[in-house]
Tab-separated table of C-alpha atoms in Angstrom:
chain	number	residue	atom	x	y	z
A	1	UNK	CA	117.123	103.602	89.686
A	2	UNK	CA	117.445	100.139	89.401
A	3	UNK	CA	120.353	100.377	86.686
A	4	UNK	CA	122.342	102.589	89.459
A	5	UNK	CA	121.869	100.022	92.292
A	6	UNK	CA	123.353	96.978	89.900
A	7	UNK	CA	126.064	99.511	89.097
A	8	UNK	CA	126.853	99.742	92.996
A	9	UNK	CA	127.465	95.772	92.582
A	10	UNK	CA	129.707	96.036	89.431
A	11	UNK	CA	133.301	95.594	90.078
A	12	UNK	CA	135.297	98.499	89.797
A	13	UNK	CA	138.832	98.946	88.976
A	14	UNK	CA	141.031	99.533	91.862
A	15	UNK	CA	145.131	100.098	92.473
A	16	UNK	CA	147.027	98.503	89.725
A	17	UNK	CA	143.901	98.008	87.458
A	18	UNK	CA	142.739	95.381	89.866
A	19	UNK	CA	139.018	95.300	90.567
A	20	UNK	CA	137.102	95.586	93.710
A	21	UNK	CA	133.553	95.496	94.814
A	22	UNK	CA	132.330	98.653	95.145
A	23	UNK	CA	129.427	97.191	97.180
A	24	UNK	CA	128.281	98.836	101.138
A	25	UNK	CA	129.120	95.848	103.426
A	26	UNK	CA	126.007	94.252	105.503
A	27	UNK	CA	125.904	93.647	108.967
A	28	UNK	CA	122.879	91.909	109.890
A	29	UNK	CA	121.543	92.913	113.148
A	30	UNK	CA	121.446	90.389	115.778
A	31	UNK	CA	119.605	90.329	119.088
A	32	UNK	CA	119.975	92.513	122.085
A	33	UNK	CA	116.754	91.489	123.593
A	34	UNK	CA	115.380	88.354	125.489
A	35	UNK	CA	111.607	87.097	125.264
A	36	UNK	CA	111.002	88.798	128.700
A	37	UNK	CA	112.509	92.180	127.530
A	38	UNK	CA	110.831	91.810	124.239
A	39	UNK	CA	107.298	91.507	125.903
A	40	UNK	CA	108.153	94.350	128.272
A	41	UNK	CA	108.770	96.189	125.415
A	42	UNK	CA	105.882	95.755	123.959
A	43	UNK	CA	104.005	96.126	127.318
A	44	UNK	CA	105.154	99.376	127.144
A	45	UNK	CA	103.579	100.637	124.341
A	46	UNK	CA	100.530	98.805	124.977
A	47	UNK	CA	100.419	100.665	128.249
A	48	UNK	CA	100.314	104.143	126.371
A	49	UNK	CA	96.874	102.656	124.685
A	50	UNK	CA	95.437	102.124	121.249
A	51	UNK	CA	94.630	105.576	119.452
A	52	UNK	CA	90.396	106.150	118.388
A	53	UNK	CA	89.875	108.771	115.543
A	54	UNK	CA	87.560	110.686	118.127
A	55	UNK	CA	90.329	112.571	119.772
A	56	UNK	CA	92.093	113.135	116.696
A	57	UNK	CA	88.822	115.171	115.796
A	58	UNK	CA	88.421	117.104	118.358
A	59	UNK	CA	92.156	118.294	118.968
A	60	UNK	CA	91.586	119.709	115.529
A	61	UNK	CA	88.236	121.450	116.222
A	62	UNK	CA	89.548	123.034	119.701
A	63	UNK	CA	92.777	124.496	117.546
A	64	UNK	CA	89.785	126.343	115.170
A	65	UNK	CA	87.864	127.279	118.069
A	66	UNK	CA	90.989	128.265	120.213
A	67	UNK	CA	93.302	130.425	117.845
A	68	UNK	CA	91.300	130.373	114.585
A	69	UNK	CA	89.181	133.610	113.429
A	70	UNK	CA	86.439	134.468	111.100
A	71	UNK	CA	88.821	134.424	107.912
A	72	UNK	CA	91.604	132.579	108.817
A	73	UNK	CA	91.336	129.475	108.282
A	74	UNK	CA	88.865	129.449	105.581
A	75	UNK	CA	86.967	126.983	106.284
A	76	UNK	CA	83.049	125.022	106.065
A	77	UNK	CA	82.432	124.320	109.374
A	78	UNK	CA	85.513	122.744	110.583
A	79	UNK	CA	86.626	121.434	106.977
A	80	UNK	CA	89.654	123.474	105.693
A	81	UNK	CA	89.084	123.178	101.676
A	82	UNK	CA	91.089	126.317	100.266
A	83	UNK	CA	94.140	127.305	102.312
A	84	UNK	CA	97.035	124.835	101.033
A	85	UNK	CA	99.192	127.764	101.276
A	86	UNK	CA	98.296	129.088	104.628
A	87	UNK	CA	97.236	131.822	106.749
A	88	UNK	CA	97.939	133.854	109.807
A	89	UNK	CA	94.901	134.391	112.342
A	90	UNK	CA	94.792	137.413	114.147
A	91	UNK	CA	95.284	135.264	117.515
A	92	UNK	CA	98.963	134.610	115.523
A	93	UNK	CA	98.501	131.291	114.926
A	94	UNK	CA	99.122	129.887	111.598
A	95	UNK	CA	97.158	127.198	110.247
A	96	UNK	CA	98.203	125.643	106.587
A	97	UNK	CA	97.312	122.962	104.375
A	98	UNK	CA	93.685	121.396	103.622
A	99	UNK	CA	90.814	119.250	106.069
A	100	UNK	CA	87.395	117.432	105.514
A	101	UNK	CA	85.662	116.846	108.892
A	102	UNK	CA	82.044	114.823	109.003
A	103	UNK	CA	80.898	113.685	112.104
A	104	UNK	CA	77.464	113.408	114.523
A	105	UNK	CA	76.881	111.856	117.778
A	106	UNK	CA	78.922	108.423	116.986
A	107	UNK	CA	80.703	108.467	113.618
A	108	UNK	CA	83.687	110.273	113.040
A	109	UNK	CA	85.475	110.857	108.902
A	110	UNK	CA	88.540	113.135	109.103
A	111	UNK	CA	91.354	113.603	105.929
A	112	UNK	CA	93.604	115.838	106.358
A	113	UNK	CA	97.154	117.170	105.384
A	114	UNK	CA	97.298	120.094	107.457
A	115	UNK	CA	98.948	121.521	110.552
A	116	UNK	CA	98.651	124.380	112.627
A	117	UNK	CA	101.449	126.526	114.317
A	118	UNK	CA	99.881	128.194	117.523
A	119	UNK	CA	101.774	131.620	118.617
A	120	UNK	CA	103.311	130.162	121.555
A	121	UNK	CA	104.983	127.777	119.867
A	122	UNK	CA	104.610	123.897	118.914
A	123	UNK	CA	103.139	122.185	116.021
A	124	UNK	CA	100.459	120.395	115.061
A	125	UNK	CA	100.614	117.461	112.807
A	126	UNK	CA	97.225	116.326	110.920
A	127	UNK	CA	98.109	114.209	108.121
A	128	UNK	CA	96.307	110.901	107.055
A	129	UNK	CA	93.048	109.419	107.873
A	130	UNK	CA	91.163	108.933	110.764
A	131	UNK	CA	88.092	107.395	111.020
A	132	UNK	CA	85.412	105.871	113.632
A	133	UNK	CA	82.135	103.916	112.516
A	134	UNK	CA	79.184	102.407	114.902
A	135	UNK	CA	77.585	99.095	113.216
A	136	UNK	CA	74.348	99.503	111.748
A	137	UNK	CA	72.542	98.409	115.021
A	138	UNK	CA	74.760	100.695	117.419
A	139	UNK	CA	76.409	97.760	118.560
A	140	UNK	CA	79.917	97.107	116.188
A	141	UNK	CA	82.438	99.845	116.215
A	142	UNK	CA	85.599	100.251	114.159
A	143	UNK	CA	88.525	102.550	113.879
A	144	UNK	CA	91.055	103.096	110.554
A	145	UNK	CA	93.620	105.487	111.751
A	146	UNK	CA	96.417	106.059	108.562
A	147	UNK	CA	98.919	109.113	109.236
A	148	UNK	CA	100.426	110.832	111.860
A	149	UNK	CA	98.529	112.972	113.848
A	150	UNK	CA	99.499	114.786	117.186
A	151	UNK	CA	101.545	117.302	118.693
A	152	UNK	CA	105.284	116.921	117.578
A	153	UNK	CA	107.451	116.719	120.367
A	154	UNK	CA	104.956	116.217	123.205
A	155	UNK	CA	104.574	112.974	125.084
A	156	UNK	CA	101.729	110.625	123.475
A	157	UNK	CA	99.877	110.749	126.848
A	158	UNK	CA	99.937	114.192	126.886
A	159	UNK	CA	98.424	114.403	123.290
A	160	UNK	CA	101.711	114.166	121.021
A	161	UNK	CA	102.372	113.020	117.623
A	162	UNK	CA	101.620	109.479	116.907
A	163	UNK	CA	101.861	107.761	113.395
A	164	UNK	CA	99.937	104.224	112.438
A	165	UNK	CA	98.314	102.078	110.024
A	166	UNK	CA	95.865	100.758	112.059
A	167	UNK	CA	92.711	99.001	112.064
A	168	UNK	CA	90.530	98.055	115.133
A	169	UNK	CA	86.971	95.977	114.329
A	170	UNK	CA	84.894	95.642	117.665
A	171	UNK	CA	82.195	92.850	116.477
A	172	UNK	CA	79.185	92.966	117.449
A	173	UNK	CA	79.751	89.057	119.445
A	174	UNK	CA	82.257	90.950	121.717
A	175	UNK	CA	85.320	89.910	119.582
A	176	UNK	CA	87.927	92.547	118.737
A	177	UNK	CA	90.257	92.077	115.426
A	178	UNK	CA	93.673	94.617	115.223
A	179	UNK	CA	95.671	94.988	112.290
A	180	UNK	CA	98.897	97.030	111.398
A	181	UNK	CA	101.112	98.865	113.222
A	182	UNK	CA	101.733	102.221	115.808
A	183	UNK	CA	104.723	103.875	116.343
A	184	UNK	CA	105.508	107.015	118.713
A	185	UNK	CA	108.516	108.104	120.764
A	186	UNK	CA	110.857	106.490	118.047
A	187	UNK	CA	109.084	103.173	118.900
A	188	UNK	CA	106.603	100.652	116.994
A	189	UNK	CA	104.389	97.500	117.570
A	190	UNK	CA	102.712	95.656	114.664
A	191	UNK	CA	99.483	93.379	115.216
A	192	UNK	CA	98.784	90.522	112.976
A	193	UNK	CA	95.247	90.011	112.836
A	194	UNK	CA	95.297	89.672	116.412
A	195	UNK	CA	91.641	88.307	117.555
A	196	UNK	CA	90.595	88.824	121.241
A	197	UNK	CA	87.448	87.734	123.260
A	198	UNK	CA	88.136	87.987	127.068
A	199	UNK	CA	91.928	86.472	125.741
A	200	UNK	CA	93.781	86.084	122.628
A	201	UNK	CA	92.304	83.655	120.351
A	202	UNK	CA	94.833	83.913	117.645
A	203	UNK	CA	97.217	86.110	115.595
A	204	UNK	CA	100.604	87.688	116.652
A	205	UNK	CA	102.235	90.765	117.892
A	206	UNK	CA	105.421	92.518	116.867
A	207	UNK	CA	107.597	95.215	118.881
A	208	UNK	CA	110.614	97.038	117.273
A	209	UNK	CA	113.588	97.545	119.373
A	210	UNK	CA	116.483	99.324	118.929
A	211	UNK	CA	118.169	96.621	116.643
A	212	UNK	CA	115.426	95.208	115.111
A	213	UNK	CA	112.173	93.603	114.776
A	214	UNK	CA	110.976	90.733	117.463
A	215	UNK	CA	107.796	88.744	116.881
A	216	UNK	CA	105.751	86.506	119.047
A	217	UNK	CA	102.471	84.059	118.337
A	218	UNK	CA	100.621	84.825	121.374
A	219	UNK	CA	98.744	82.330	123.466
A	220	UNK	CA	95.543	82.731	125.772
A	221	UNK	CA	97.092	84.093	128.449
A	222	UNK	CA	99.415	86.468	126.565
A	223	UNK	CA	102.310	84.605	126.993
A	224	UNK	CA	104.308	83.089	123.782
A	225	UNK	CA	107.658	82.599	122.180
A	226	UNK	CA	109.487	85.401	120.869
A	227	UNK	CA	111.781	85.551	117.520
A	228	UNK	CA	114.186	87.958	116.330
A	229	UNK	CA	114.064	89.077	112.921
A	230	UNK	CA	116.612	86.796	111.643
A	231	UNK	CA	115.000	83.642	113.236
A	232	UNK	CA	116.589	83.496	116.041
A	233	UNK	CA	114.521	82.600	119.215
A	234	UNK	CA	115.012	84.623	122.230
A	235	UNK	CA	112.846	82.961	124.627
A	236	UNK	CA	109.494	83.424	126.296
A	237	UNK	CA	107.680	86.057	127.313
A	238	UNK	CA	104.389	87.461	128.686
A	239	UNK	CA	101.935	90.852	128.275
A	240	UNK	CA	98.677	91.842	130.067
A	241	UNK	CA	96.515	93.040	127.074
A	242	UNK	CA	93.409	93.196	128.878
A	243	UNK	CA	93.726	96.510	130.351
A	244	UNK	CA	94.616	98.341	127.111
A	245	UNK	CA	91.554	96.597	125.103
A	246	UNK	CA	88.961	97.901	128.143
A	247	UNK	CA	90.431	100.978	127.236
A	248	UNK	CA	89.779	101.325	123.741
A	249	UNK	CA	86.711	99.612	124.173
A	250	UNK	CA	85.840	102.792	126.834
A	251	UNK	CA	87.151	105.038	124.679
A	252	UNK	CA	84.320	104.155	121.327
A	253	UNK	CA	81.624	103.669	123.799
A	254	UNK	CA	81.384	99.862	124.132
């Protein structure tokens, strides 16, 4: 691999026996965004809310319950440990691939590399890792969501595909830590050990456009300078994270 990529550098002859660099030409992106369109960007997504592994459990339990049968999918409980090469229920819905489900009253484990194809028509997407823990004294909660997980082709409010490597820590002193990144809908935002406690104490936040990567260092208020990915500063802009933390917080019980 790396031999063939210094042979795309090499020069090779050309017309005449001259020599020419064989090389792709780069055209580094540049800007198409301001700070204020960079923010409402990533307002955007923040608007659609941060994903909890509880949801991602259930959808897969109501697809057993709904279209599943007595042999198809095999299955303990709700984990799926023997069909990597599928099966048909009699409902017509076909479920493939393998699942390992633990979960009680607060705690939620899922792995999975599955997906089911319902008769009607769509897919379902399980692949990755989702999980939800409570602290020790019911107080703490935390989320690891790695994968993609969803519907494919269905809006993300209306329960479709989502991919992340994400991790939310709710402490039990009421501050909330996010790391890595969600993408949907051909879109992505990337937290940087972002730390909130009624406002943002530190960290940054990332949003991808369509030509690239912009970056801010976010304030209290929410407010902060944005770069592009080359350096370049676009200007200043603001987001409203409150609303989408109360959510999540909602969302694991807190």
């Amino acid at each position: 691999m790396i031999l063939g990529l210094l042979a795309c550098t090499q020069l090779a002859p050309g017309l005449g026996g001259a020599k020419q660099d064989t090389a792709l030409p780069y055209a580094p992106s540049t800007p198409e965004l301001d700070g204020e369109q960079a923010a409402a960007l990533a307002q955007s997504l923040l608007d659609v809310g941060l994903p909890t592994a509880s949801p991602v459990a259930q959808a897969w339990t109501e697809l057993v319950d709904l279209y599943g049968d007595a042999q198809c999918p095999d299955r303990v409980g709700y984990s799926m440990l023997d069909a990597p090469f599928g099966c048909e229920a009699s409902s017509g819905a076909y479920f493939s691939g393998m699942t390992a489900l633990k979960q009680d009253a607060d705690n939620v484990e899922l792995l999975c590399d599955a997906y089911v194809l319902p008769a009607a028509g769509g897919r379902f997407e399980c692949g990755g890792e989702a999980i939800q823990q409570v602290g020790p004294n019911g107080k703490g909660r935390w989320t690891l969501l790695v994968g993609t997980f969803g519907w494919m082709e269905e809006p993300v409010l209306a329960g479709g595909a989502f991919s992340s490597a994400l991790r939310i820590e709710a402490r039990e002193d009421g501050t909330l830590i996010l790391n890595g990144g969600l993408g949907h809908s051909g879109q992505a935002i990337n937290f940087e050990a972002l730390e909130w406690k009624g406002e943002v104490r530190s960290g940054a936040l990332s949003v991808h456009g369509e030509h690239g990567w912009y970056r801010s260092v976010l304030g209290p208020a929410g407010c902060g300078a944005w770069v592009f990915e080359d350096g370049a500063a676009v200007g200043q802009g603001c987001l409203d994270i409150a609303p989408t933390i109360e959510a999540w917080l909602l969302g694991v019980g807190l």
